[in-house]
Short mmCIF file of C-alpha atoms in Angstrom, two decimals:
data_model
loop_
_atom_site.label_atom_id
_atom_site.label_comp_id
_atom_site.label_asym_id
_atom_site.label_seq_id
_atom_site.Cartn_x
_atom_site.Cartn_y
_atom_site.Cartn_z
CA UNK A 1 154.30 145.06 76.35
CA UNK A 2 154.95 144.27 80.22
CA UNK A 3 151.39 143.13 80.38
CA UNK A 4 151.86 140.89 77.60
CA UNK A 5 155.10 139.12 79.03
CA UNK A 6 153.39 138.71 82.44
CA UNK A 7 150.51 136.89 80.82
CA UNK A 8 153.28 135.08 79.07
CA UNK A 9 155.04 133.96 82.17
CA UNK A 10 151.52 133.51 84.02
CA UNK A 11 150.71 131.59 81.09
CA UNK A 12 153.74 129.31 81.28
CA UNK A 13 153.71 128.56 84.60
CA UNK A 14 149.92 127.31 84.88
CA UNK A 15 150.74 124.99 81.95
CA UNK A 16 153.59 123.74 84.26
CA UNK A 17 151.26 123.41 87.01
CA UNK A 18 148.89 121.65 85.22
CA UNK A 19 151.53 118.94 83.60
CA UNK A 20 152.66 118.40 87.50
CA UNK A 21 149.33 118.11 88.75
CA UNK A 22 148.22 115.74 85.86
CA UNK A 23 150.39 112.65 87.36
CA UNK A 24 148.99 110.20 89.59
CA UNK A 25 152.71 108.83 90.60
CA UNK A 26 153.37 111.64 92.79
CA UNK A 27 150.86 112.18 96.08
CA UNK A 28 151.51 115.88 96.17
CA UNK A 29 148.42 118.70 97.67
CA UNK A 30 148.33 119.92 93.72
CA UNK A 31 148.15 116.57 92.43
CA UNK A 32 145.76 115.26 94.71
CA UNK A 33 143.57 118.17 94.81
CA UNK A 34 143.21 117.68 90.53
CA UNK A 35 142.76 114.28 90.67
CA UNK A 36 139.67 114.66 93.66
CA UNK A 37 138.32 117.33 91.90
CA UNK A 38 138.11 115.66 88.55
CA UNK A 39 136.70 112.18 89.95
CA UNK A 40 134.36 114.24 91.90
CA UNK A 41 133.03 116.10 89.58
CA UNK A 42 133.62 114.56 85.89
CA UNK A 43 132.68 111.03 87.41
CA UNK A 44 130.87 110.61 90.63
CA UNK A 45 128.65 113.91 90.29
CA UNK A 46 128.15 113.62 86.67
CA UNK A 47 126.78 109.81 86.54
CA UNK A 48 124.75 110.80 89.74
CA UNK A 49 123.13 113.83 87.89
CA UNK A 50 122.44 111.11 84.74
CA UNK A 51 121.40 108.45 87.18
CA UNK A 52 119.16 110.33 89.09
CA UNK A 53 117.55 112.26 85.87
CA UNK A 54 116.65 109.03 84.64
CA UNK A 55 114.98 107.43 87.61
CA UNK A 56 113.11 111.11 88.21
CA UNK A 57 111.73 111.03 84.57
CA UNK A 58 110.58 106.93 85.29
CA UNK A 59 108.84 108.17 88.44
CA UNK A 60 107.13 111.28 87.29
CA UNK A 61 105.39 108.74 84.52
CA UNK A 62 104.58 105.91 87.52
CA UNK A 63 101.27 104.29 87.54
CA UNK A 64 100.47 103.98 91.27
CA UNK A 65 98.08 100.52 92.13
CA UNK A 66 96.44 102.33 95.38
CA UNK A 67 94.15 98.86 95.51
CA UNK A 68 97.32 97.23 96.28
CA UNK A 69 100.07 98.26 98.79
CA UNK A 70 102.55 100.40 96.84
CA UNK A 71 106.27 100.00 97.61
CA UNK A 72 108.44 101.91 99.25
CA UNK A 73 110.85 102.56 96.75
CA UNK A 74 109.28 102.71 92.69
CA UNK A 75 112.17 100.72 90.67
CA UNK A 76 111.93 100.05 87.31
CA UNK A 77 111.52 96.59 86.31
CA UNK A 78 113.17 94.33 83.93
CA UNK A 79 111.19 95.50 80.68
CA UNK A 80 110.71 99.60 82.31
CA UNK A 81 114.72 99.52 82.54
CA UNK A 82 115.34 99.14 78.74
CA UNK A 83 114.35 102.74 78.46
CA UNK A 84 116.72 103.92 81.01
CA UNK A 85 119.91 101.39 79.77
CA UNK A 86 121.67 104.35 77.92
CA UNK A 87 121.81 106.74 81.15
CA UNK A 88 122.78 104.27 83.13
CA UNK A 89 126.01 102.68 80.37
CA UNK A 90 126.62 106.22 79.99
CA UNK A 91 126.91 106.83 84.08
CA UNK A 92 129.05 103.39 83.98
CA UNK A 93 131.41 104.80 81.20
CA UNK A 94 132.15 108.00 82.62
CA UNK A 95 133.36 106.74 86.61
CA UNK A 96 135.55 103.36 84.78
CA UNK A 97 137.24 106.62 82.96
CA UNK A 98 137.75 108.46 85.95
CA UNK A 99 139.06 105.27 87.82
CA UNK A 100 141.30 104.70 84.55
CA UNK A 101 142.74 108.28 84.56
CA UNK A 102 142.54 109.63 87.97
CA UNK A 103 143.16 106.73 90.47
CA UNK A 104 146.29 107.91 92.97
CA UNK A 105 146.60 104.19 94.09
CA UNK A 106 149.85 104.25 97.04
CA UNK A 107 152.99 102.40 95.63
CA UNK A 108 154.18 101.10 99.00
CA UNK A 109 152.75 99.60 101.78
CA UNK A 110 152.51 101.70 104.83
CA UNK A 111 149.85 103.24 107.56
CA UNK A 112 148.68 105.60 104.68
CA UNK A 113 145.59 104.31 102.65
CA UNK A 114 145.55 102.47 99.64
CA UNK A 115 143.81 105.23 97.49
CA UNK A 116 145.11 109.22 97.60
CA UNK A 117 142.40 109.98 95.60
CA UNK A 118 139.10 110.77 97.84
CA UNK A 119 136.59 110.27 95.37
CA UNK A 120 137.48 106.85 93.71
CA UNK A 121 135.78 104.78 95.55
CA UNK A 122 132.30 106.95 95.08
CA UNK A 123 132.79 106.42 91.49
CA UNK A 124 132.90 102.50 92.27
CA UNK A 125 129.61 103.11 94.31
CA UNK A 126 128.03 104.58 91.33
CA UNK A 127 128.75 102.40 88.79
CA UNK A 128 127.47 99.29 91.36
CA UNK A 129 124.30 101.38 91.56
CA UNK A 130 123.58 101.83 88.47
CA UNK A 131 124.02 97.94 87.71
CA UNK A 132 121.44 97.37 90.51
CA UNK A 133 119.17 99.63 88.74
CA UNK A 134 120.21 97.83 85.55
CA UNK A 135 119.52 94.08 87.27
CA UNK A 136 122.75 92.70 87.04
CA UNK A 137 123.35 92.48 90.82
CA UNK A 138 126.49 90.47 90.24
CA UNK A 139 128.24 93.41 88.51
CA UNK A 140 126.93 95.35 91.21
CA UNK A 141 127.76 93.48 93.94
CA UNK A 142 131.64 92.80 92.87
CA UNK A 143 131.57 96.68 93.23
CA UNK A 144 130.34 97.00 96.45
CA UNK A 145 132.24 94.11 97.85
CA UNK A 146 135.77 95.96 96.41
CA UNK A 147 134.57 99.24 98.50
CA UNK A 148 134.19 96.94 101.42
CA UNK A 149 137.12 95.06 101.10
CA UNK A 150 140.09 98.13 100.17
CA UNK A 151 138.04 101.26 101.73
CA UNK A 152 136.92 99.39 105.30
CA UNK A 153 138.01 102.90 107.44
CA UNK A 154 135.48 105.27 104.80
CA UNK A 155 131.70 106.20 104.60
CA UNK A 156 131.91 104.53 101.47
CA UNK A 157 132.40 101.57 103.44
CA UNK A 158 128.66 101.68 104.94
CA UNK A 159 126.80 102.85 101.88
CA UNK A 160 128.64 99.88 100.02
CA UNK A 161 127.44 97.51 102.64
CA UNK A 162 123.34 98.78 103.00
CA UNK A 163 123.16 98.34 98.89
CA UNK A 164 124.70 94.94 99.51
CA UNK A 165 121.68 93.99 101.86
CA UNK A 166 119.37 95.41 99.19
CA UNK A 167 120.71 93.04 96.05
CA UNK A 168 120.25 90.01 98.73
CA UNK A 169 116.65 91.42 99.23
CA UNK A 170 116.33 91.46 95.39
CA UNK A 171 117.46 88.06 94.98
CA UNK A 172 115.93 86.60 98.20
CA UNK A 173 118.84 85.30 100.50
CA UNK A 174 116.93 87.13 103.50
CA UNK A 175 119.28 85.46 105.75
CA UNK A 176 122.22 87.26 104.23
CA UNK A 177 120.72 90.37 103.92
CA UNK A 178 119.99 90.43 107.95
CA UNK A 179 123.29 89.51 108.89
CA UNK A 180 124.38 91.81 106.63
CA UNK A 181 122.19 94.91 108.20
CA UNK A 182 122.90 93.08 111.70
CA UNK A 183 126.55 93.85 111.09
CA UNK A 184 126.22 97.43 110.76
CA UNK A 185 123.57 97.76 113.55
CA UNK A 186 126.43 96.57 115.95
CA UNK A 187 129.08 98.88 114.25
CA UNK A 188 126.44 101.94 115.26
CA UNK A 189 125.97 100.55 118.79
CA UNK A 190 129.76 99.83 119.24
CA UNK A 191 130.58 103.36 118.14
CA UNK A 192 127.86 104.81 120.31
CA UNK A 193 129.96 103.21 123.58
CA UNK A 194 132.92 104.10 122.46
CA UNK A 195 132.00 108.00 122.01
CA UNK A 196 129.98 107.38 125.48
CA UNK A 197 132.89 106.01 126.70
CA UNK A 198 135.12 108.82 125.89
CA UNK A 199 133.15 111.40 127.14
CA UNK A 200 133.02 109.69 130.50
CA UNK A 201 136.72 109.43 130.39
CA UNK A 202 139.20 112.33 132.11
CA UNK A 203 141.69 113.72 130.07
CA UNK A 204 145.11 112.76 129.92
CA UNK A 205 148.38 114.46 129.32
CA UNK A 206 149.94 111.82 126.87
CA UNK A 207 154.15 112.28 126.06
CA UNK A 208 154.95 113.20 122.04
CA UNK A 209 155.89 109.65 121.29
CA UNK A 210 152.06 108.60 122.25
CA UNK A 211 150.86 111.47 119.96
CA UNK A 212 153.06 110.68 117.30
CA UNK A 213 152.20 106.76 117.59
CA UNK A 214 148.67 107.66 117.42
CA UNK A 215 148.79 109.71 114.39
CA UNK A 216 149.77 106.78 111.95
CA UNK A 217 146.96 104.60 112.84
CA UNK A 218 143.94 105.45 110.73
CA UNK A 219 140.17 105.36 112.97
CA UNK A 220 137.83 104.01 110.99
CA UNK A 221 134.98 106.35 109.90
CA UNK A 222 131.81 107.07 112.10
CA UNK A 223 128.47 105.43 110.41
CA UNK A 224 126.81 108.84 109.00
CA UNK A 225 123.78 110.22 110.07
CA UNK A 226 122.66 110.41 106.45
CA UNK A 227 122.76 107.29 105.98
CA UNK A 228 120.28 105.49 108.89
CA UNK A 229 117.02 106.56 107.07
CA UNK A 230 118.36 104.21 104.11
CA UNK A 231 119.72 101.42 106.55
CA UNK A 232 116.17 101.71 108.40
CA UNK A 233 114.15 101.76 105.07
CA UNK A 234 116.28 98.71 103.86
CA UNK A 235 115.21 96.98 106.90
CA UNK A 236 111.68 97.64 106.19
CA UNK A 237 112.01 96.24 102.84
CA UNK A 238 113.10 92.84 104.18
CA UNK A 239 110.70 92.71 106.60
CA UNK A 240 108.35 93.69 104.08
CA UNK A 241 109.71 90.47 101.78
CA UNK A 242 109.02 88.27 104.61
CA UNK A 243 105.26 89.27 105.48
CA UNK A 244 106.12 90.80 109.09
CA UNK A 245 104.40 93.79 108.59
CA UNK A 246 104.62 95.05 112.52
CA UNK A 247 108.12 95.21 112.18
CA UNK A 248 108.22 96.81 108.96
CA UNK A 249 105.93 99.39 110.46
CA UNK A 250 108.57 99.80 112.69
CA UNK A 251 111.32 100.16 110.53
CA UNK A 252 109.57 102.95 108.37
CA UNK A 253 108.77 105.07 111.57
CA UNK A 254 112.22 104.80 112.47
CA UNK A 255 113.16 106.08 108.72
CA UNK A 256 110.54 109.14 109.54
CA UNK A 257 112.53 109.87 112.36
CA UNK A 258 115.83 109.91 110.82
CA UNK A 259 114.66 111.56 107.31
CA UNK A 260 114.31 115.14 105.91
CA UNK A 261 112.87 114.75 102.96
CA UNK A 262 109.25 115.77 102.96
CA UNK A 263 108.25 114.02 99.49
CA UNK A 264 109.58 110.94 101.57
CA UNK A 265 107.75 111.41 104.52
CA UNK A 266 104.57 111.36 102.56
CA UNK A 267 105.00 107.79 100.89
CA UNK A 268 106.13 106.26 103.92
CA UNK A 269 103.27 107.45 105.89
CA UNK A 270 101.06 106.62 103.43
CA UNK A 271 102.48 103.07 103.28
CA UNK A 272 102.04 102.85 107.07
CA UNK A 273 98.74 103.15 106.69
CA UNK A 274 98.03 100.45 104.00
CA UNK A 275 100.24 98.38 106.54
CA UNK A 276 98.34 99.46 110.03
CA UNK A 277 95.05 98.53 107.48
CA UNK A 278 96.35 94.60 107.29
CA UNK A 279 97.21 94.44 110.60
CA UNK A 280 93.80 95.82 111.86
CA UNK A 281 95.09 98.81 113.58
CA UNK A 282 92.67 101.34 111.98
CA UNK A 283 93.00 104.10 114.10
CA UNK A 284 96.83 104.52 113.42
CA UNK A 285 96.02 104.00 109.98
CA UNK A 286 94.17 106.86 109.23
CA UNK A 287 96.29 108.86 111.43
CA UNK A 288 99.02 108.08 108.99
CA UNK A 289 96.66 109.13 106.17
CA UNK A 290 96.25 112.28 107.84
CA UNK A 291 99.72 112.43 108.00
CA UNK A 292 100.10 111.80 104.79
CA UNK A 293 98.52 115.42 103.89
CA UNK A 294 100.62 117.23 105.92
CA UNK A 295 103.71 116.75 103.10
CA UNK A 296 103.86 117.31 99.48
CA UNK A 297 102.94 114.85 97.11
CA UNK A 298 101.30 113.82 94.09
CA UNK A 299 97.66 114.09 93.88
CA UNK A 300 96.44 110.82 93.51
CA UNK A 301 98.37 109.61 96.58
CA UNK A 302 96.66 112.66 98.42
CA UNK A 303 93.19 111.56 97.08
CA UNK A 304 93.52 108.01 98.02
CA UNK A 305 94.76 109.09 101.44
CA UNK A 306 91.59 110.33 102.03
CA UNK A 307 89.35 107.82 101.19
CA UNK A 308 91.61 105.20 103.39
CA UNK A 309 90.82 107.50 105.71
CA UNK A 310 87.02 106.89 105.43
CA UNK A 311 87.65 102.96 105.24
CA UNK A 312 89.94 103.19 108.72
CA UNK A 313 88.29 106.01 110.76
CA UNK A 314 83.92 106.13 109.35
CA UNK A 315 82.16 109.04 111.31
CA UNK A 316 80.33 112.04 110.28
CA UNK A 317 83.25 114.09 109.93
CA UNK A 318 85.13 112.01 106.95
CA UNK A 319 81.54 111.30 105.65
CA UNK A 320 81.36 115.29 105.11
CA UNK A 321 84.69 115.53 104.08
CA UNK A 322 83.84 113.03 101.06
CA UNK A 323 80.47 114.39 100.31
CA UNK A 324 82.33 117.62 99.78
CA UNK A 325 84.49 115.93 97.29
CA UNK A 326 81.92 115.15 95.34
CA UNK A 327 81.52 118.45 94.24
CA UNK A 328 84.65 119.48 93.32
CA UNK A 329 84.81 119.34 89.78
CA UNK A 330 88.83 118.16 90.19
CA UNK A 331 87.66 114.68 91.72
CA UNK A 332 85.00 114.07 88.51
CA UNK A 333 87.71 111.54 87.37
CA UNK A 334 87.22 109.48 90.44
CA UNK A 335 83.39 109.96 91.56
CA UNK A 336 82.97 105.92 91.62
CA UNK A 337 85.80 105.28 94.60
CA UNK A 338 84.75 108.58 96.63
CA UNK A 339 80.72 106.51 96.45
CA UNK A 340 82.56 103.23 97.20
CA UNK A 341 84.46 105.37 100.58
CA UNK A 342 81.26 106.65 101.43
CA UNK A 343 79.69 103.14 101.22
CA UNK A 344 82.35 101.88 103.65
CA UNK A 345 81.59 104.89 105.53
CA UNK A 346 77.79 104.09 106.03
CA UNK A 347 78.32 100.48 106.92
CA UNK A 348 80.64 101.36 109.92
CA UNK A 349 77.29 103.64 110.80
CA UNK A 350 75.69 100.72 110.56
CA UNK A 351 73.23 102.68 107.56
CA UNK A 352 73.20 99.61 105.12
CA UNK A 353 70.27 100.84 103.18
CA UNK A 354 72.37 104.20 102.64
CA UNK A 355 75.49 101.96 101.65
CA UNK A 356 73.87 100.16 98.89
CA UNK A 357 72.70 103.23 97.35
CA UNK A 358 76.27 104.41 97.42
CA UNK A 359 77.59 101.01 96.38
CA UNK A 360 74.68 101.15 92.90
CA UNK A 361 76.29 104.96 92.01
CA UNK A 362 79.98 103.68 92.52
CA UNK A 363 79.01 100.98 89.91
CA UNK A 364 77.17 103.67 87.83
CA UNK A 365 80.04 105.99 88.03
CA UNK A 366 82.63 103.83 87.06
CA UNK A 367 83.27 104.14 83.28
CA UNK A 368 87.03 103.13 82.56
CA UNK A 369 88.10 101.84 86.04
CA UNK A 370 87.07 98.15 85.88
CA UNK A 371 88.59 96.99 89.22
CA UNK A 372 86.96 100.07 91.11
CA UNK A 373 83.04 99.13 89.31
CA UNK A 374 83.45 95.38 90.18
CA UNK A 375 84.63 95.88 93.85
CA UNK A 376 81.34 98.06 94.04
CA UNK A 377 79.13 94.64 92.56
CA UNK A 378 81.06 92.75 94.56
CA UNK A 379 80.48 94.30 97.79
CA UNK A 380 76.35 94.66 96.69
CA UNK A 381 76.81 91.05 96.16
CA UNK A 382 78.06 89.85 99.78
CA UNK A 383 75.37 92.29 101.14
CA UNK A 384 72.74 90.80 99.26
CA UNK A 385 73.98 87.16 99.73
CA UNK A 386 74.03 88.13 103.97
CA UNK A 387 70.61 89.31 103.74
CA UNK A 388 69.51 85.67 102.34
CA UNK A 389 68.98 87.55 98.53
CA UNK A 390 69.81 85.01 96.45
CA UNK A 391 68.87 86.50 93.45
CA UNK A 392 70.42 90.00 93.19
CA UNK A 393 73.16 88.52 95.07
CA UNK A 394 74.25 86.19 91.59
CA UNK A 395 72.90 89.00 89.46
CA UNK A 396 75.80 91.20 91.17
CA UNK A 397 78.13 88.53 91.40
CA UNK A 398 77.74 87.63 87.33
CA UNK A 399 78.12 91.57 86.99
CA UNK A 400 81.26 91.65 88.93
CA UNK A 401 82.84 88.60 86.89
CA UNK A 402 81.90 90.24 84.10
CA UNK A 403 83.83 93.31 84.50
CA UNK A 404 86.67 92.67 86.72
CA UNK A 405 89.96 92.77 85.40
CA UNK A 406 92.48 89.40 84.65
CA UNK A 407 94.83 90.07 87.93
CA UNK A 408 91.41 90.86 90.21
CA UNK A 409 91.83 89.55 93.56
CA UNK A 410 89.67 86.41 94.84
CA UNK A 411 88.35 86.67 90.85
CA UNK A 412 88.10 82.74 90.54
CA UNK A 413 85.83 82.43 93.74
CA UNK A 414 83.38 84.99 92.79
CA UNK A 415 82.86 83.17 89.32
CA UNK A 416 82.01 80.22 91.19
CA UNK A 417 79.60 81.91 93.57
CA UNK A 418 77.88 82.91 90.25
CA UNK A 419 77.44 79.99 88.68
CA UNK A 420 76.72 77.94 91.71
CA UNK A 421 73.87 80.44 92.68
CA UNK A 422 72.55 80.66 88.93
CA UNK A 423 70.09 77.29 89.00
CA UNK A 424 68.96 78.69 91.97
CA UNK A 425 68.27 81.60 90.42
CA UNK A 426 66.52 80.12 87.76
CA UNK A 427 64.21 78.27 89.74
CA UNK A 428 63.44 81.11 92.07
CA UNK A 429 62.63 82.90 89.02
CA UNK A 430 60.24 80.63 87.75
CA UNK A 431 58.18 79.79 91.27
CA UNK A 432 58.36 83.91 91.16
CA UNK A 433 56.71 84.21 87.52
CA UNK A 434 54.16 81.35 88.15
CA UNK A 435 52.93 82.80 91.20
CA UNK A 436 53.08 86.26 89.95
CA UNK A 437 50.94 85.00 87.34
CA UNK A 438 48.56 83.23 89.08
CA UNK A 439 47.91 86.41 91.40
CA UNK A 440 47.18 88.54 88.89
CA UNK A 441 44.88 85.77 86.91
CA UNK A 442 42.74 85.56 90.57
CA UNK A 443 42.20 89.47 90.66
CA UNK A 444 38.65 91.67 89.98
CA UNK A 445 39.21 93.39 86.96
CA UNK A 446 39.54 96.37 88.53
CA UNK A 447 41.83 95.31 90.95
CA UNK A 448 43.75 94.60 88.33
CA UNK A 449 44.05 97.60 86.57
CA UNK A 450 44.98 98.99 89.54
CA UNK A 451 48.02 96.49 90.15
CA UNK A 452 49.24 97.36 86.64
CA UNK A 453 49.07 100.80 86.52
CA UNK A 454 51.22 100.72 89.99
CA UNK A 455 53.79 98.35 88.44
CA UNK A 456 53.52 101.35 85.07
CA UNK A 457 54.21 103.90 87.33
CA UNK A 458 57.20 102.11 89.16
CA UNK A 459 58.43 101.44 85.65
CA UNK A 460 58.25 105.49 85.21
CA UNK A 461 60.16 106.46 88.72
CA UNK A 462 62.89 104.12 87.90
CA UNK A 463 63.45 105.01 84.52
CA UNK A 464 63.39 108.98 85.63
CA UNK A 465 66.00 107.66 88.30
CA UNK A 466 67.92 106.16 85.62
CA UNK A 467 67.95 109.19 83.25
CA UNK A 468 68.95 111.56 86.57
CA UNK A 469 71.93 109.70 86.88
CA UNK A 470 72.86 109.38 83.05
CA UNK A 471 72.80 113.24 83.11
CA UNK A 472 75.17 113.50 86.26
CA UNK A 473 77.59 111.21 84.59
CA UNK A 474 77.50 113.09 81.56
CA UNK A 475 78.23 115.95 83.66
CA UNK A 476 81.05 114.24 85.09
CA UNK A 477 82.27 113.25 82.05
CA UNK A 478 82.35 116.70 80.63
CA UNK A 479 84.55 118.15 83.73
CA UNK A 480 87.14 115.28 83.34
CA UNK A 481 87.51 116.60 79.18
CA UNK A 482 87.67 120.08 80.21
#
């Protein structure tokens, strides 16, 4: 019976508690400590976990474009969001609720901050995110701009600030977004000098008034180291928007410093590389390929790593490395671009003859990848066209306009190289017959026998060639069903 009537009074007394603790008038530990907790918690970590779960599940199903450079940061686009719309209201819904019900807003004006509860203003960080993710950058950016405006002395303050820069970025006003990033990069280096400043500095004995003065005015908040790898990375992105690709190079590098995220470290690398590639700085590129391996990530990215690799660096020892791909039965998906590698490969050796027969199996091996099988009759083309070949050089250039796909780079000037060497062609092809004719009507009969049975027999090797290689792509086909 005791036990009973202490879980009675216990019982009592938390619902007490708990009534106390639910107002927002009164800025008491137990109040405040409720409040935090909830918006922490029911809001900001909740509509993170939804946020986050969304753009995961988008990523996981991303279709990298390795022939173009791939972005830093994979966001959905207009028509992809539509599928992620309910996460992201739902995120939206549940930090206005906690703002509603849990804000501890001060009543009077004093040296204290606005805001008792710590966690309100990440709950107004979310919900901006998740209307950048949405696209409506003005929703988002009223957000951040309140966080800016009532929160200037938090962290919040900076991350508010970065995203700011990004929905200029979005929206183009480059000029904005680098005053924008400018601003913060002379917050950091103010706050470096003062800390430097203070160390240099003796200490002083100050009287209780100074102390007691000192207490009521509120420092604002260091910048956080966790957030220069996103400040840096932003910076890349504008620089990335305005074509200055050395000092986007820089900007990622810096993020690699700063970051410890290892799935990170693998993009950026990678997209260093596609960078050092445009700017003709092949030997850091396929350092950052090699790189690149070093951290997790998916396999594709890993694959394509290596054949950069072979495009940046050549030499015997990538040439190995891709002729040992070719045998693993993993890479039968993608024999065509590891031919098309070692064709760049051979050409850096200087082997043209050796190239071309890579460049014909890349074309063979291509079945469903239409932009890798009309780079490869692209490439025989401007081989053939250097070497004064007129005719296989339109007979690969009509191939490659045949196959290549609507968005195909340089697609409209390789139709015209086509048509403008076809009459050519044609007329090469008749001088060719006629004489070919008349040759043959000028032989001995025996002579001629002889030609024909040499032109039977070439007829033969080629169409043995022909069936050797229909059996390896079979082959290949096979492994990628298995």
């Amino acid at each position: 019976m005791k036990l009973l009537e202490y879980l009675k009074h216990y019982l009592v007394l938390a619902l007490i508690l708990c009534f106390v603790s639910c107002s927002t008038d009164k800025n008491a530990f137990l109040n405040r400590a409720y409040h935090s907790t909830t918006a922490r918690y029911n809001g900001y970590f909740n509509a993170n976990e939804l946020i986050n779960q969304s753009l995961n599940g988008y990523r996981k199903c991303y279709k990298e474009d390795y022939y173009s450079l791939i972005p830093i940061e994979r966001n959905p686009n207009e028509k992809e969001i539509e599928s992620l719309l309910p996460s992201l209201d739902t995120a939206i819904v549940k930090c206005k609720k906690v703002i509603q019900d849990h804000s501890m807003p001060s009543i009077r004006r004093s040296y204290k901050k606005v805001e008792h509860n710590t966690w309100i203003d990440e709950n107004f960080i979310t919900i901006a995110i998740a209307n950048y993710y949405k696209k409506d950058y003005d929703a988002a950016l009223r957000n951040f701009e309140y966080v800016e405006k009532f929160y200037s002395n938090d962290e919040s303050n900076y991350h508010a600030a970065i995203w700011e820069a990004k929905i200029n970025i979005e929206e183009g006003f480059y000029t904005d977004a680098h005053l924008k990033l400018r601003s913060l990069d002379l917050i950091i280096a103010n706050q470096k000098e003062e800390a430097e400043k203070k160390k240099s500095k003796k200490k002083k004995k100050r009287s209780k008034r100074s102390k007691k003065k000192s207490s009521k005015k509120k420092e604002p908040a260091l910048f956080p180291k966790k957030l220069i790898p996103e400040l840096e990375k932003t910076k890349a992105l504008l620089y990335l928007k305005k074509k200055d690709f050395k000092k986007a190079i820089f900007h990622l590098e810096k993020t690699l410093e700063a970051t410890r995220k290892r799935k990170e470290k693998a993009r950026i690398h990678f997209v260093i590389g596609q960078l050092s590639e445009q700017e003709g700085a092949f030997n850091k590129a396929s350092e950052n390929y090699r790189l690149c391996l070093k951290y997790p990530a998916p396999f594709e990215m890993h694959f394509n790593a290596r054949l950069r690799r072979a495009f940046s660096e050549g030499g015997e020892g990538i040439k190995k490395e891709l002729r040992k791909m070719l045998k693993d039965s993993k890479n039968a998906p993608f024999l065509d671009q590891i031919y098309y590698a070692l064709s760049a490969s051979e050409l850096k050796s200087g082997n043209e003859n050796q190239a071309v027969i890579y460049l014909t199996k890349s074309a063979f091996f291509s079945t469903a990848n239409k932009r890798q099988k009309s780079m490869a009759y692209e490439k025989l083309g401007d081989l053939s066209y250097g070497n004064k070949k007129y005719v296989p050089a339109q007979k690969y250039y009509d191939s490659c306009a045949k196959f290549m796909p609507e968005n195909y780079p340089n697609g409209e000037a390789i139709k015209n190289k086509a048509n403008k060497l076809d009459k050519l062609v044609k007329a090469v092809e008749i001088i060719t017959f006629e004489d070919s004719v008349q040759m043959i009507a000028m032989m001995g009969e025996k002579e001629r026998i002889d030609f024909l049975e040499n032109v039977v027999e070439e007829i033969k090797q080629r169409e043995e060639q022909r069936k050797e290689m229909e059996a390896q792509k079979l082959l290949a086909l096979q492994e990628i069903q298995q």
